[in-house]
């Protein structure tokens, strides 16, 4: 457990690369973009169409 604490403390002290604030802002931007575009609705509709097409093809083949 102390090694995790040491890693976190070392990460917080490191000044190279992105700061924690920039990571948080970047993550918030990605999350808000996902919420705004709602990709799950499009994915659900695509899956529903594939299943419907498969059902139609199997019922017309018999």
PDB file of C-alpha atoms in Angstrom:
ATOM      1  CA  UNK A   1       0.000   0.000   0.000  1.00  0.00           C
ATOM      2  CA  UNK A   2       2.864   2.352   0.740  1.00  0.00           C
ATOM      3  CA  UNK A   3       4.242   1.812  -2.757  1.00  0.00           C
ATOM      4  CA  UNK A   4       0.990   3.100  -4.268  1.00  0.00           C
ATOM      5  CA  UNK A   5       1.160   6.129  -1.995  1.00  0.00           C
ATOM      6  CA  UNK A   6       4.770   6.690  -3.034  1.00  0.00           C
ATOM      7  CA  UNK A   7       3.838   6.455  -6.716  1.00  0.00           C
ATOM      8  CA  UNK A   8       1.033   8.974  -6.286  1.00  0.00           C
ATOM      9  CA  UNK A   9       3.244  11.392  -4.358  1.00  0.00           C
ATOM     10  CA  UNK A  10       6.001  11.083  -6.967  1.00  0.00           C
ATOM     11  CA  UNK A  11       3.449  11.663  -9.737  1.00  0.00           C
ATOM     12  CA  UNK A  12       2.138  14.787  -8.032  1.00  0.00           C
ATOM     13  CA  UNK A  13       5.663  16.180  -7.580  1.00  0.00           C
ATOM     14  CA  UNK A  14       6.655  15.532 -11.194  1.00  0.00           C
ATOM     15  CA  UNK A  15       6.514  18.705 -13.243  1.00  0.00           C
ATOM     16  CA  UNK A  16       7.066  17.235 -16.697  1.00  0.00           C
ATOM     17  CA  UNK A  17       4.221  16.514 -19.065  1.00  0.00           C
ATOM     18  CA  UNK A  18       0.609  17.302 -18.384  1.00  0.00           C
ATOM     19  CA  UNK A  19      -0.383  18.446 -14.953  1.00  0.00           C
ATOM     20  CA  UNK A  20      -3.223  16.820 -13.059  1.00  0.00           C
ATOM     21  CA  UNK A  21      -5.450  19.803 -13.766  1.00  0.00           C
ATOM     22  CA  UNK A  22      -4.942  19.369 -17.497  1.00  0.00           C
ATOM     23  CA  UNK A  23      -5.774  15.659 -17.224  1.00  0.00           C
ATOM     24  CA  UNK A  24      -8.990  16.483 -15.366  1.00  0.00           C
ATOM     25  CA  UNK A  25      -9.977  19.141 -17.899  1.00  0.00           C
ATOM     26  CA  UNK A  26      -9.212  16.807 -20.797  1.00  0.00           C
ATOM     27  CA  UNK A  27     -11.246  14.021 -19.220  1.00  0.00           C
ATOM     28  CA  UNK A  28     -14.150  16.374 -18.593  1.00  0.00           C
ATOM     29  CA  UNK A  29     -14.033  17.488 -22.216  1.00  0.00           C
ATOM     30  CA  UNK A  30     -14.139  13.893 -23.466  1.00  0.00           C
ATOM     31  CA  UNK A  31     -17.017  12.988 -21.142  1.00  0.00           C
ATOM     32  CA  UNK A  32     -19.041  16.045 -22.132  1.00  0.00           C
ATOM     33  CA  UNK A  33     -18.463  15.293 -25.819  1.00  0.00           C
ATOM     34  CA  UNK A  34     -19.684  11.724 -25.319  1.00  0.00           C
ATOM     35  CA  UNK A  35     -22.770  12.947 -23.494  1.00  0.00           C
ATOM     36  CA  UNK A  36     -23.497  15.557 -26.172  1.00  0.00           C
ATOM     37  CA  UNK A  37     -23.177  13.166 -29.125  1.00  0.00           C
ATOM     38  CA  UNK A  38     -24.902  10.183 -27.442  1.00  0.00           C
ATOM     39  CA  UNK A  39     -23.068   7.493 -29.453  1.00  0.00           C
ATOM     40  CA  UNK A  40     -24.946   4.714 -27.647  1.00  0.00           C
ATOM     41  CA  UNK A  41     -28.229   5.619 -29.370  1.00  0.00           C
ATOM     42  CA  UNK A  42     -26.664   5.220 -32.809  1.00  0.00           C
ATOM     43  CA  UNK A  43     -24.961   1.990 -31.805  1.00  0.00           C
ATOM     44  CA  UNK A  44     -28.233   0.608 -30.427  1.00  0.00           C
ATOM     45  CA  UNK A  45     -30.080   1.491 -33.631  1.00  0.00           C
ATOM     46  CA  UNK A  46     -27.380  -0.160 -35.748  1.00  0.00           C
ATOM     47  CA  UNK A  47     -27.506  -3.360 -33.692  1.00  0.00           C
ATOM     48  CA  UNK A  48     -31.294  -3.364 -33.868  1.00  0.00           C
ATOM     49  CA  UNK A  49     -31.148  -3.053 -37.674  1.00  0.00           C
ATOM     50  CA  UNK A  50     -28.679  -5.937 -37.962  1.00  0.00           C
ATOM     51  CA  UNK A  51     -30.864  -8.182 -35.796  1.00  0.00           C
ATOM     52  CA  UNK A  52     -33.983  -7.192 -37.730  1.00  0.00           C
ATOM     53  CA  UNK A  53     -32.269  -7.906 -41.057  1.00  0.00           C
ATOM     54  CA  UNK A  54     -31.122 -11.300 -39.785  1.00  0.00           C
ATOM     55  CA  UNK A  55     -34.654 -12.154 -38.623  1.00  0.00           C
ATOM     56  CA  UNK A  56     -36.121 -11.112 -41.968  1.00  0.00           C
ATOM     57  CA  UNK A  57     -33.541 -13.110 -43.904  1.00  0.00           C
ATOM     58  CA  UNK A  58     -34.102 -16.243 -41.829  1.00  0.00           C
ATOM     59  CA  UNK A  59     -37.909 -16.026 -42.070  1.00  0.00           C
ATOM     60  CA  UNK A  60     -37.874 -15.497 -45.839  1.00  0.00           C
ATOM     61  CA  UNK A  61     -35.427 -18.368 -46.355  1.00  0.00           C
ATOM     62  CA  UNK A  62     -37.781 -20.951 -44.849  1.00  0.00           C
TER      63      UNK A  62
END
